[in-house]
Amino acid sequence: KQWYQRRVRVFTLEQEEYKKEGIVWKFIDFGLDLEASIELMEKPMGILPMLDEECIMPKATDMSYKDKVIAQHNKKHPKFSIPSMKSIKGMEHPPHFNIHHYAGVVGYNVEDWLTKNADPLNDNVLDLFRKSALPFMGTLYEDCVPAGPKERKKTFQTMAMMHKKSLNELMTMLHSTSPNFIRCLVPNETKTPGKVQAELILHQLRCNGVLEGIRIVRQGFPNRIPYADFKQRYQILAAAAIPAGFIEAKAATEIIIKALGLTDDEAKFGNTKVFFRAGILGRLEDLRDERITEILTAFQALARGWLARKI
């Protein structure tokens, strides 16, 4: 869900900007539509709700849960499949079913799922931790008062329920703010300093969407500036081409772009902004710096000449 929210923010909004500005743009499907996968995981009769239901069923087992999931989704949901016998041959813990996530196909073995999801915590152990002589341990568990049988039944929550609640709270917070995402990469699986596993890093880049970010930057127009700002900053590059008197910012921008020889593929004119391919704005900044240097050098020469003649 986090990645889906990030995809909506980074990719869809990026391309919607082109549409809003009237830029001719073919919508790119990056294969990031995770709605079907999310639906398979958490909608009614999905993987997690069925797991919660099985946890409260008498005489339920991991295998009975597996059979129900396969009967419910196999050949019925596009993101669900069963691994072939050839693909799991020789595995110590072969997957019982596959879920087709955005980053690839992931196999799941359901052994001990019911036990882990129920997350049973012995009341005696909980009470022992709460009454611990170690102040820090007692503080950690001071709110964890063992419940009686009736209360335990009323407040029964599985790990899946708690995870969903925590995730929904996080998503609510993300939707109410303007989040920035920091992507952390694990260089190797052995925690060895100076060791880099290229395949591991590439897999992480593919899973967290960095490669798709690079693709959309290369195919799109990552830099955009309002016409008034562009005119004010870059009219120095084509001052002679801009007519005297008042001129609309968009018209002035078109004159500057034409004078600089930028092609239609390098710059696009939107309704309120001008869009550039990656690297174009950097070139314009270099040209601007060179032009300012030329002007200042000429001004210094005139000033020094005047001072020399005056002396």
PDB file of N, CA, C and O in Angstrom, residues 210-277:
ATOM      1  N   VAL A 210      12.847   2.818  -8.215  1.00  0.00           N
ATOM      2  CA  VAL A 210      13.859   3.768  -8.688  1.00  0.00           C
ATOM      3  C   VAL A 210      14.062   3.649 -10.187  1.00  0.00           C
ATOM      4  O   VAL A 210      14.186   4.655 -10.902  1.00  0.00           O
ATOM      5  N   LEU A 211      14.088   2.415 -10.698  1.00  0.00           N
ATOM      6  CA  LEU A 211      14.288   2.222 -12.141  1.00  0.00           C
ATOM      7  C   LEU A 211      13.146   2.841 -12.932  1.00  0.00           C
ATOM      8  O   LEU A 211      13.356   3.432 -13.997  1.00  0.00           O
ATOM      9  N   GLU A 212      11.912   2.724 -12.403  1.00  0.00           N
ATOM     10  CA  GLU A 212      10.778   3.330 -13.093  1.00  0.00           C
ATOM     11  C   GLU A 212      10.859   4.855 -13.033  1.00  0.00           C
ATOM     12  O   GLU A 212      10.459   5.553 -13.949  1.00  0.00           O
ATOM     13  N   GLY A 213      11.400   5.359 -11.921  1.00  0.00           N
ATOM     14  CA  GLY A 213      11.604   6.807 -11.817  1.00  0.00           C
ATOM     15  C   GLY A 213      12.576   7.302 -12.877  1.00  0.00           C
ATOM     16  O   GLY A 213      12.366   8.354 -13.489  1.00  0.00           O
ATOM     17  N   ILE A 214      13.635   6.547 -13.102  1.00  0.00           N
ATOM     18  CA  ILE A 214      14.603   6.909 -14.138  1.00  0.00           C
ATOM     19  C   ILE A 214      13.957   6.857 -15.513  1.00  0.00           C
ATOM     20  O   ILE A 214      14.174   7.732 -16.363  1.00  0.00           O
ATOM     21  N   ARG A 215      13.126   5.850 -15.732  1.00  0.00           N
ATOM     22  CA  ARG A 215      12.460   5.721 -17.034  1.00  0.00           C
ATOM     23  C   ARG A 215      11.549   6.902 -17.327  1.00  0.00           C
ATOM     24  O   ARG A 215      11.551   7.452 -18.438  1.00  0.00           O
ATOM     25  N   ILE A 216      10.772   7.310 -16.325  1.00  0.00           N
ATOM     26  CA  ILE A 216       9.835   8.406 -16.578  1.00  0.00           C
ATOM     27  C   ILE A 216      10.574   9.728 -16.737  1.00  0.00           C
ATOM     28  O   ILE A 216      10.151  10.604 -17.482  1.00  0.00           O
ATOM     29  N   VAL A 217      11.733   9.864 -16.059  1.00  0.00           N
ATOM     30  CA  VAL A 217      12.543  11.080 -16.237  1.00  0.00           C
ATOM     31  C   VAL A 217      13.097  11.125 -17.659  1.00  0.00           C
ATOM     32  O   VAL A 217      13.111  12.169 -18.308  1.00  0.00           O
ATOM     33  N   ARG A 218      13.552   9.986 -18.137  1.00  0.00           N
ATOM     34  CA  ARG A 218      14.133   9.954 -19.482  1.00  0.00           C
ATOM     35  C   ARG A 218      13.085  10.179 -20.567  1.00  0.00           C
ATOM     36  O   ARG A 218      13.349  10.819 -21.572  1.00  0.00           O
ATOM     37  N   GLN A 219      11.903   9.648 -20.346  1.00  0.00           N
ATOM     38  CA  GLN A 219      10.872   9.753 -21.373  1.00  0.00           C
ATOM     39  C   GLN A 219      10.014  11.001 -21.235  1.00  0.00           C
ATOM     40  O   GLN A 219       9.322  11.383 -22.172  1.00  0.00           O
ATOM     41  N   GLY A 220      10.052  11.619 -20.065  1.00  0.00           N
ATOM     42  CA  GLY A 220       9.199  12.785 -19.838  1.00  0.00           C
ATOM     43  C   GLY A 220       9.977  14.083 -19.832  1.00  0.00           C
ATOM     44  O   GLY A 220      11.061  14.202 -20.414  1.00  0.00           O
ATOM     45  N   PHE A 221       9.405  15.083 -19.157  1.00  0.00           N
ATOM     46  CA  PHE A 221       9.982  16.420 -19.074  1.00  0.00           C
ATOM     47  C   PHE A 221      10.075  16.796 -17.587  1.00  0.00           C
ATOM     48  O   PHE A 221       9.167  17.434 -17.053  1.00  0.00           O
ATOM     49  N   PRO A 222      11.158  16.403 -16.933  1.00  0.00           N
ATOM     50  CA  PRO A 222      11.244  16.574 -15.480  1.00  0.00           C
ATOM     51  C   PRO A 222      11.388  18.016 -15.008  1.00  0.00           C
ATOM     52  O   PRO A 222      11.083  18.325 -13.865  1.00  0.00           O
ATOM     53  N   ASN A 223      11.858  18.904 -15.877  1.00  0.00           N
ATOM     54  CA  ASN A 223      12.040  20.300 -15.483  1.00  0.00           C
ATOM     55  C   ASN A 223      10.969  21.168 -16.120  1.00  0.00           C
ATOM     56  O   ASN A 223      10.717  21.076 -17.316  1.00  0.00           O
ATOM     57  N   ARG A 224      10.337  21.998 -15.311  1.00  0.00           N
ATOM     58  CA  ARG A 224       9.317  22.905 -15.833  1.00  0.00           C
ATOM     59  C   ARG A 224       9.377  24.226 -15.075  1.00  0.00           C
ATOM     60  O   ARG A 224       9.648  24.251 -13.869  1.00  0.00           O
ATOM     61  N   ILE A 225       9.153  25.329 -15.785  1.00  0.00           N
ATOM     62  CA  ILE A 225       9.246  26.670 -15.200  1.00  0.00           C
ATOM     63  C   ILE A 225       8.073  27.510 -15.702  1.00  0.00           C
ATOM     64  O   ILE A 225       7.765  27.483 -16.899  1.00  0.00           O
ATOM     65  N   PRO A 226       7.414  28.271 -14.842  1.00  0.00           N
ATOM     66  CA  PRO A 226       6.380  29.214 -15.297  1.00  0.00           C
ATOM     67  C   PRO A 226       6.971  30.205 -16.301  1.00  0.00           C
ATOM     68  O   PRO A 226       8.141  30.598 -16.193  1.00  0.00           O
ATOM     69  N   TYR A 227       6.160  30.616 -17.257  1.00  0.00           N
ATOM     70  CA  TYR A 227       6.659  31.482 -18.331  1.00  0.00           C
ATOM     71  C   TYR A 227       7.271  32.777 -17.808  1.00  0.00           C
ATOM     72  O   TYR A 227       8.327  33.225 -18.291  1.00  0.00           O
ATOM     73  N   ALA A 228       6.632  33.409 -16.825  1.00  0.00           N
ATOM     74  CA  ALA A 228       7.145  34.676 -16.302  1.00  0.00           C
ATOM     75  C   ALA A 228       8.539  34.495 -15.697  1.00  0.00           C
ATOM     76  O   ALA A 228       9.439  35.328 -15.911  1.00  0.00           O
ATOM     77  N   ASP A 229       8.726  33.393 -14.947  1.00  0.00           N
ATOM     78  CA  ASP A 229      10.032  33.139 -14.330  1.00  0.00           C
ATOM     79  C   ASP A 229      11.089  32.849 -15.388  1.00  0.00           C
ATOM     80  O   ASP A 229      12.243  33.283 -15.274  1.00  0.00           O
ATOM     81  N   PHE A 230      10.697  32.096 -16.425  1.00  0.00           N
ATOM     82  CA  PHE A 230      11.659  31.774 -17.483  1.00  0.00           C
ATOM     83  C   PHE A 230      12.093  33.040 -18.233  1.00  0.00           C
ATOM     84  O   PHE A 230      13.277  33.241 -18.517  1.00  0.00           O
ATOM     85  N   LYS A 231      11.124  33.879 -18.541  1.00  0.00           N
ATOM     86  CA  LYS A 231      11.447  35.127 -19.249  1.00  0.00           C
ATOM     87  C   LYS A 231      12.399  35.985 -18.433  1.00  0.00           C
ATOM     88  O   LYS A 231      13.393  36.510 -18.962  1.00  0.00           O
ATOM     89  N   GLN A 232      12.111  36.126 -17.155  1.00  0.00           N
ATOM     90  CA  GLN A 232      12.938  36.975 -16.307  1.00  0.00           C
ATOM     91  C   GLN A 232      14.361  36.447 -16.188  1.00  0.00           C
ATOM     92  O   GLN A 232      15.312  37.226 -16.181  1.00  0.00           O
ATOM     93  N   ARG A 233      14.523  35.140 -16.130  1.00  0.00           N
ATOM     94  CA  ARG A 233      15.851  34.570 -15.890  1.00  0.00           C
ATOM     95  C   ARG A 233      16.671  34.387 -17.170  1.00  0.00           C
ATOM     96  O   ARG A 233      17.894  34.558 -17.156  1.00  0.00           O
ATOM     97  N   TYR A 234      16.006  34.043 -18.269  1.00  0.00           N
ATOM     98  CA  TYR A 234      16.762  33.649 -19.460  1.00  0.00           C
ATOM     99  C   TYR A 234      16.633  34.596 -20.657  1.00  0.00           C
ATOM    100  O   TYR A 234      17.183  34.305 -21.718  1.00  0.00           O
ATOM    101  N   GLN A 235      15.935  35.724 -20.520  1.00  0.00           N
ATOM    102  CA  GLN A 235      15.837  36.639 -21.660  1.00  0.00           C
ATOM    103  C   GLN A 235      17.193  37.245 -22.016  1.00  0.00           C
ATOM    104  O   GLN A 235      17.399  37.719 -23.126  1.00  0.00           O
ATOM    105  N   ILE A 236      18.144  37.179 -21.093  1.00  0.00           N
ATOM    106  CA  ILE A 236      19.491  37.653 -21.352  1.00  0.00           C
ATOM    107  C   ILE A 236      20.169  36.853 -22.463  1.00  0.00           C
ATOM    108  O   ILE A 236      21.097  37.333 -23.114  1.00  0.00           O
ATOM    109  N   LEU A 237      19.681  35.625 -22.712  1.00  0.00           N
ATOM    110  CA  LEU A 237      20.283  34.785 -23.746  1.00  0.00           C
ATOM    111  C   LEU A 237      19.828  35.183 -25.148  1.00  0.00           C
ATOM    112  O   LEU A 237      20.457  34.772 -26.137  1.00  0.00           O
ATOM    113  N   ALA A 238      18.750  35.923 -25.255  1.00  0.00           N
ATOM    114  CA  ALA A 238      18.259  36.341 -26.579  1.00  0.00           C
ATOM    115  C   ALA A 238      17.664  37.736 -26.474  1.00  0.00           C
ATOM    116  O   ALA A 238      16.565  37.992 -26.959  1.00  0.00           O
ATOM    117  N   ALA A 239      18.391  38.635 -25.835  1.00  0.00           N
ATOM    118  CA  ALA A 239      17.880  39.987 -25.592  1.00  0.00           C
ATOM    119  C   ALA A 239      17.578  40.726 -26.888  1.00  0.00           C
ATOM    120  O   ALA A 239      16.580  41.460 -26.985  1.00  0.00           O
ATOM    121  N   ALA A 240      18.409  40.514 -27.915  1.00  0.00           N
ATOM    122  CA  ALA A 240      18.223  41.227 -29.184  1.00  0.00           C
ATOM    123  C   ALA A 240      16.988  40.744 -29.930  1.00  0.00           C
ATOM    124  O   ALA A 240      16.413  41.489 -30.737  1.00  0.00           O
ATOM    125  N   ALA A 241      16.560  39.487 -29.684  1.00  0.00           N
ATOM    126  CA  ALA A 241      15.426  38.926 -30.418  1.00  0.00           C
ATOM    127  C   ALA A 241      14.082  39.351 -29.841  1.00  0.00           C
ATOM    128  O   ALA A 241      13.061  39.281 -30.521  1.00  0.00           O
ATOM    129  N   ILE A 242      14.082  39.791 -28.578  1.00  0.00           N
ATOM    130  CA  ILE A 242      12.824  40.171 -27.927  1.00  0.00           C
ATOM    131  C   ILE A 242      12.510  41.625 -28.266  1.00  0.00           C
ATOM    132  O   ILE A 242      13.330  42.516 -28.012  1.00  0.00           O
ATOM    133  N   PRO A 243      11.349  41.909 -28.835  1.00  0.00           N
ATOM    134  CA  PRO A 243      11.000  43.289 -29.209  1.00  0.00           C
ATOM    135  C   PRO A 243      10.851  44.194 -27.990  1.00  0.00           C
ATOM    136  O   PRO A 243      10.547  43.737 -26.895  1.00  0.00           O
ATOM    137  N   ALA A 244      11.083  45.477 -28.207  1.00  0.00           N
ATOM    138  CA  ALA A 244      10.965  46.447 -27.120  1.00  0.00           C
ATOM    139  C   ALA A 244       9.505  46.600 -26.702  1.00  0.00           C
ATOM    140  O   ALA A 244       8.582  46.343 -27.472  1.00  0.00           O
ATOM    141  N   GLY A 245       9.293  47.056 -25.492  1.00  0.00           N
ATOM    142  CA  GLY A 245       7.935  47.238 -25.003  1.00  0.00           C
ATOM    143  C   GLY A 245       7.395  45.996 -24.330  1.00  0.00           C
ATOM    144  O   GLY A 245       8.097  44.998 -24.141  1.00  0.00           O
ATOM    145  N   PHE A 246       6.106  46.033 -24.004  1.00  0.00           N
ATOM    146  CA  PHE A 246       5.489  44.916 -23.289  1.00  0.00           C
ATOM    147  C   PHE A 246       5.281  43.728 -24.222  1.00  0.00           C
ATOM    148  O   PHE A 246       4.880  43.873 -25.378  1.00  0.00           O
ATOM    149  N   ILE A 247       5.550  42.542 -23.709  1.00  0.00           N
ATOM    150  CA  ILE A 247       5.315  41.306 -24.449  1.00  0.00           C
ATOM    151  C   ILE A 247       4.929  40.224 -23.455  1.00  0.00           C
ATOM    152  O   ILE A 247       5.477  40.152 -22.350  1.00  0.00           O
ATOM    153  N   GLU A 248       3.963  39.424 -23.845  1.00  0.00           N
ATOM    154  CA  GLU A 248       3.503  38.349 -22.967  1.00  0.00           C
ATOM    155  C   GLU A 248       4.658  37.390 -22.650  1.00  0.00           C
ATOM    156  O   GLU A 248       5.523  37.141 -23.492  1.00  0.00           O
ATOM    157  N   ALA A 249       4.643  36.869 -21.430  1.00  0.00           N
ATOM    158  CA  ALA A 249       5.728  35.986 -20.992  1.00  0.00           C
ATOM    159  C   ALA A 249       5.825  34.739 -21.874  1.00  0.00           C
ATOM    160  O   ALA A 249       6.921  34.282 -22.202  1.00  0.00           O
ATOM    161  N   LYS A 250       4.671  34.171 -22.267  1.00  0.00           N
ATOM    162  CA  LYS A 250       4.701  32.968 -23.095  1.00  0.00           C
ATOM    163  C   LYS A 250       5.285  33.260 -24.460  1.00  0.00           C
ATOM    164  O   LYS A 250       6.103  32.485 -24.981  1.00  0.00           O
ATOM    165  N   ALA A 251       4.901  34.385 -25.056  1.00  0.00           N
ATOM    166  CA  ALA A 251       5.442  34.759 -26.368  1.00  0.00           C
ATOM    167  C   ALA A 251       6.940  34.999 -26.272  1.00  0.00           C
ATOM    168  O   ALA A 251       7.706  34.583 -27.159  1.00  0.00           O
ATOM    169  N   ALA A 252       7.387  35.666 -25.193  1.00  0.00           N
ATOM    170  CA  ALA A 252       8.811  35.912 -25.005  1.00  0.00           C
ATOM    171  C   ALA A 252       9.567  34.596 -24.842  1.00  0.00           C
ATOM    172  O   ALA A 252      10.674  34.428 -25.390  1.00  0.00           O
ATOM    173  N   THR A 253       8.974  33.647 -24.116  1.00  0.00           N
ATOM    174  CA  THR A 253       9.609  32.341 -23.919  1.00  0.00           C
ATOM    175  C   THR A 253       9.771  31.610 -25.244  1.00  0.00           C
ATOM    176  O   THR A 253      10.824  31.021 -25.527  1.00  0.00           O
ATOM    177  N   GLU A 254       8.743  31.666 -26.099  1.00  0.00           N
ATOM    178  CA  GLU A 254       8.816  31.007 -27.404  1.00  0.00           C
ATOM    179  C   GLU A 254       9.916  31.618 -28.271  1.00  0.00           C
ATOM    180  O   GLU A 254      10.636  30.909 -28.981  1.00  0.00           O
ATOM    181  N   ILE A 255      10.079  32.951 -28.186  1.00  0.00           N
ATOM    182  CA  ILE A 255      11.135  33.625 -28.948  1.00  0.00           C
ATOM    183  C   ILE A 255      12.520  33.186 -28.449  1.00  0.00           C
ATOM    184  O   ILE A 255      13.426  32.898 -29.240  1.00  0.00           O
ATOM    185  N   ILE A 256      12.678  33.116 -27.122  1.00  0.00           N
ATOM    186  CA  ILE A 256      13.965  32.711 -26.541  1.00  0.00           C
ATOM    187  C   ILE A 256      14.306  31.277 -26.931  1.00  0.00           C
ATOM    188  O   ILE A 256      15.440  30.981 -27.336  1.00  0.00           O
ATOM    189  N   ILE A 257      13.328  30.385 -26.821  1.00  0.00           N
ATOM    190  CA  ILE A 257      13.551  28.966 -27.157  1.00  0.00           C
ATOM    191  C   ILE A 257      13.944  28.827 -28.626  1.00  0.00           C
ATOM    192  O   ILE A 257      14.868  28.073 -28.975  1.00  0.00           O
ATOM    193  N   LYS A 258      13.260  29.567 -29.498  1.00  0.00           N
ATOM    194  CA  LYS A 258      13.572  29.514 -30.928  1.00  0.00           C
ATOM    195  C   LYS A 258      14.971  30.056 -31.199  1.00  0.00           C
ATOM    196  O   LYS A 258      15.731  29.491 -31.996  1.00  0.00           O
ATOM    197  N   ALA A 259      15.332  31.170 -30.541  1.00  0.00           N
ATOM    198  CA  ALA A 259      16.655  31.770 -30.732  1.00  0.00           C
ATOM    199  C   ALA A 259      17.766  30.844 -30.259  1.00  0.00           C
ATOM    200  O   ALA A 259      18.869  30.845 -30.827  1.00  0.00           O
ATOM    201  N   LEU A 260      17.492  30.037 -29.249  1.00  0.00           N
ATOM    202  CA  LEU A 260      18.501  29.109 -28.728  1.00  0.00           C
ATOM    203  C   LEU A 260      18.593  27.827 -29.550  1.00  0.00           C
ATOM    204  O   LEU A 260      19.501  27.017 -29.326  1.00  0.00           O
ATOM    205  N   GLY A 261      17.673  27.642 -30.474  1.00  0.00           N
ATOM    206  CA  GLY A 261      17.724  26.470 -31.351  1.00  0.00           C
ATOM    207  C   GLY A 261      17.274  25.181 -30.704  1.00  0.00           C
ATOM    208  O   GLY A 261      17.655  24.099 -31.166  1.00  0.00           O
ATOM    209  N   LEU A 262      16.456  25.261 -29.662  1.00  0.00           N
ATOM    210  CA  LEU A 262      15.946  24.041 -29.038  1.00  0.00           C
ATOM    211  C   LEU A 262      14.841  23.438 -29.881  1.00  0.00           C
ATOM    212  O   LEU A 262      13.988  24.154 -30.410  1.00  0.00           O
ATOM    213  N   THR A 263      14.854  22.132 -30.015  1.00  0.00           N
ATOM    214  CA  THR A 263      13.866  21.436 -30.835  1.00  0.00           C
ATOM    215  C   THR A 263      12.581  21.208 -30.055  1.00  0.00           C
ATOM    216  O   THR A 263      12.536  21.380 -28.824  1.00  0.00           O
ATOM    217  N   ASP A 264      11.554  20.777 -30.769  1.00  0.00           N
ATOM    218  CA  ASP A 264      10.263  20.506 -30.129  1.00  0.00           C
ATOM    219  C   ASP A 264      10.361  19.331 -29.175  1.00  0.00           C
ATOM    220  O   ASP A 264       9.580  19.214 -28.236  1.00  0.00           O
ATOM    221  N   ASP A 265      11.324  18.438 -29.402  1.00  0.00           N
ATOM    222  CA  ASP A 265      11.501  17.288 -28.519  1.00  0.00           C
ATOM    223  C   ASP A 265      12.227  17.683 -27.232  1.00  0.00           C
ATOM    224  O   ASP A 265      12.114  16.995 -26.218  1.00  0.00           O
ATOM    225  N   GLU A 266      12.977  18.784 -27.264  1.00  0.00           N
ATOM    226  CA  GLU A 266      13.735  19.216 -26.090  1.00  0.00           C
ATOM    227  C   GLU A 266      12.931  20.137 -25.178  1.00  0.00           C
ATOM    228  O   GLU A 266      13.203  20.218 -23.984  1.00  0.00           O
ATOM    229  N   ALA A 267      11.965  20.846 -25.748  1.00  0.00           N
ATOM    230  CA  ALA A 267      11.151  21.775 -24.960  1.00  0.00           C
ATOM    231  C   ALA A 267       9.715  21.741 -25.439  1.00  0.00           C
ATOM    232  O   ALA A 267       9.443  21.662 -26.638  1.00  0.00           O
ATOM    233  N   LYS A 268       8.792  21.761 -24.481  1.00  0.00           N
ATOM    234  CA  LYS A 268       7.364  21.756 -24.787  1.00  0.00           C
ATOM    235  C   LYS A 268       6.690  22.939 -24.097  1.00  0.00           C
ATOM    236  O   LYS A 268       7.026  23.283 -22.964  1.00  0.00           O
ATOM    237  N   PHE A 269       5.737  23.544 -24.793  1.00  0.00           N
ATOM    238  CA  PHE A 269       5.028  24.690 -24.236  1.00  0.00           C
ATOM    239  C   PHE A 269       3.679  24.258 -23.688  1.00  0.00           C
ATOM    240  O   PHE A 269       2.826  23.776 -24.431  1.00  0.00           O
ATOM    241  N   GLY A 270       3.512  24.421 -22.365  1.00  0.00           N
ATOM    242  CA  GLY A 270       2.240  24.107 -21.734  1.00  0.00           C
ATOM    243  C   GLY A 270       1.361  25.331 -21.637  1.00  0.00           C
ATOM    244  O   GLY A 270       1.649  26.376 -22.230  1.00  0.00           O
ATOM    245  N   ASN A 271       0.284  25.213 -20.892  1.00  0.00           N
ATOM    246  CA  ASN A 271      -0.635  26.339 -20.735  1.00  0.00           C
ATOM    247  C   ASN A 271      -0.040  27.445 -19.863  1.00  0.00           C
ATOM    248  O   ASN A 271      -0.258  28.634 -20.124  1.00  0.00           O
ATOM    249  N   THR A 272       0.714  27.068 -18.840  1.00  0.00           N
ATOM    250  CA  THR A 272       1.290  28.070 -17.929  1.00  0.00           C
ATOM    251  C   THR A 272       2.792  27.907 -17.730  1.00  0.00           C
ATOM    252  O   THR A 272       3.427  28.772 -17.140  1.00  0.00           O
ATOM    253  N   LYS A 273       3.350  26.800 -18.230  1.00  0.00           N
ATOM    254  CA  LYS A 273       4.768  26.523 -17.993  1.00  0.00           C
ATOM    255  C   LYS A 273       5.440  26.032 -19.271  1.00  0.00           C
ATOM    256  O   LYS A 273       4.773  25.538 -20.190  1.00  0.00           O
ATOM    257  N   VAL A 274       6.765  26.110 -19.288  1.00  0.00           N
ATOM    258  CA  VAL A 274       7.550  25.510 -20.354  1.00  0.00           C
ATOM    259  C   VAL A 274       8.262  24.294 -19.758  1.00  0.00           C
ATOM    260  O   VAL A 274       8.810  24.356 -18.660  1.00  0.00           O
ATOM    261  N   PHE A 275       8.236  23.177 -20.477  1.00  0.00           N
ATOM    262  CA  PHE A 275       8.779  21.909 -20.000  1.00  0.00           C
ATOM    263  C   PHE A 275      10.053  21.562 -20.763  1.00  0.00           C
ATOM    264  O   PHE A 275      10.133  21.791 -21.978  1.00  0.00           O
ATOM    265  N   PHE A 276      11.010  20.956 -20.051  1.00  0.00           N
ATOM    266  CA  PHE A 276      12.284  20.610 -20.675  1.00  0.00           C
ATOM    267  C   PHE A 276      12.648  19.162 -20.399  1.00  0.00           C
ATOM    268  O   PHE A 276      12.332  18.609 -19.346  1.00  0.00           O
ATOM    269  N   ARG A 277      13.353  18.574 -21.366  1.00  0.00           N
ATOM    270  CA  ARG A 277      13.926  17.252 -21.158  1.00  0.00           C
ATOM    271  C   ARG A 277      15.034  17.347 -20.115  1.00  0.00           C
ATOM    272  O   ARG A 277      15.552  18.421 -19.821  1.00  0.00           O
TER     273      ARG A 277
END
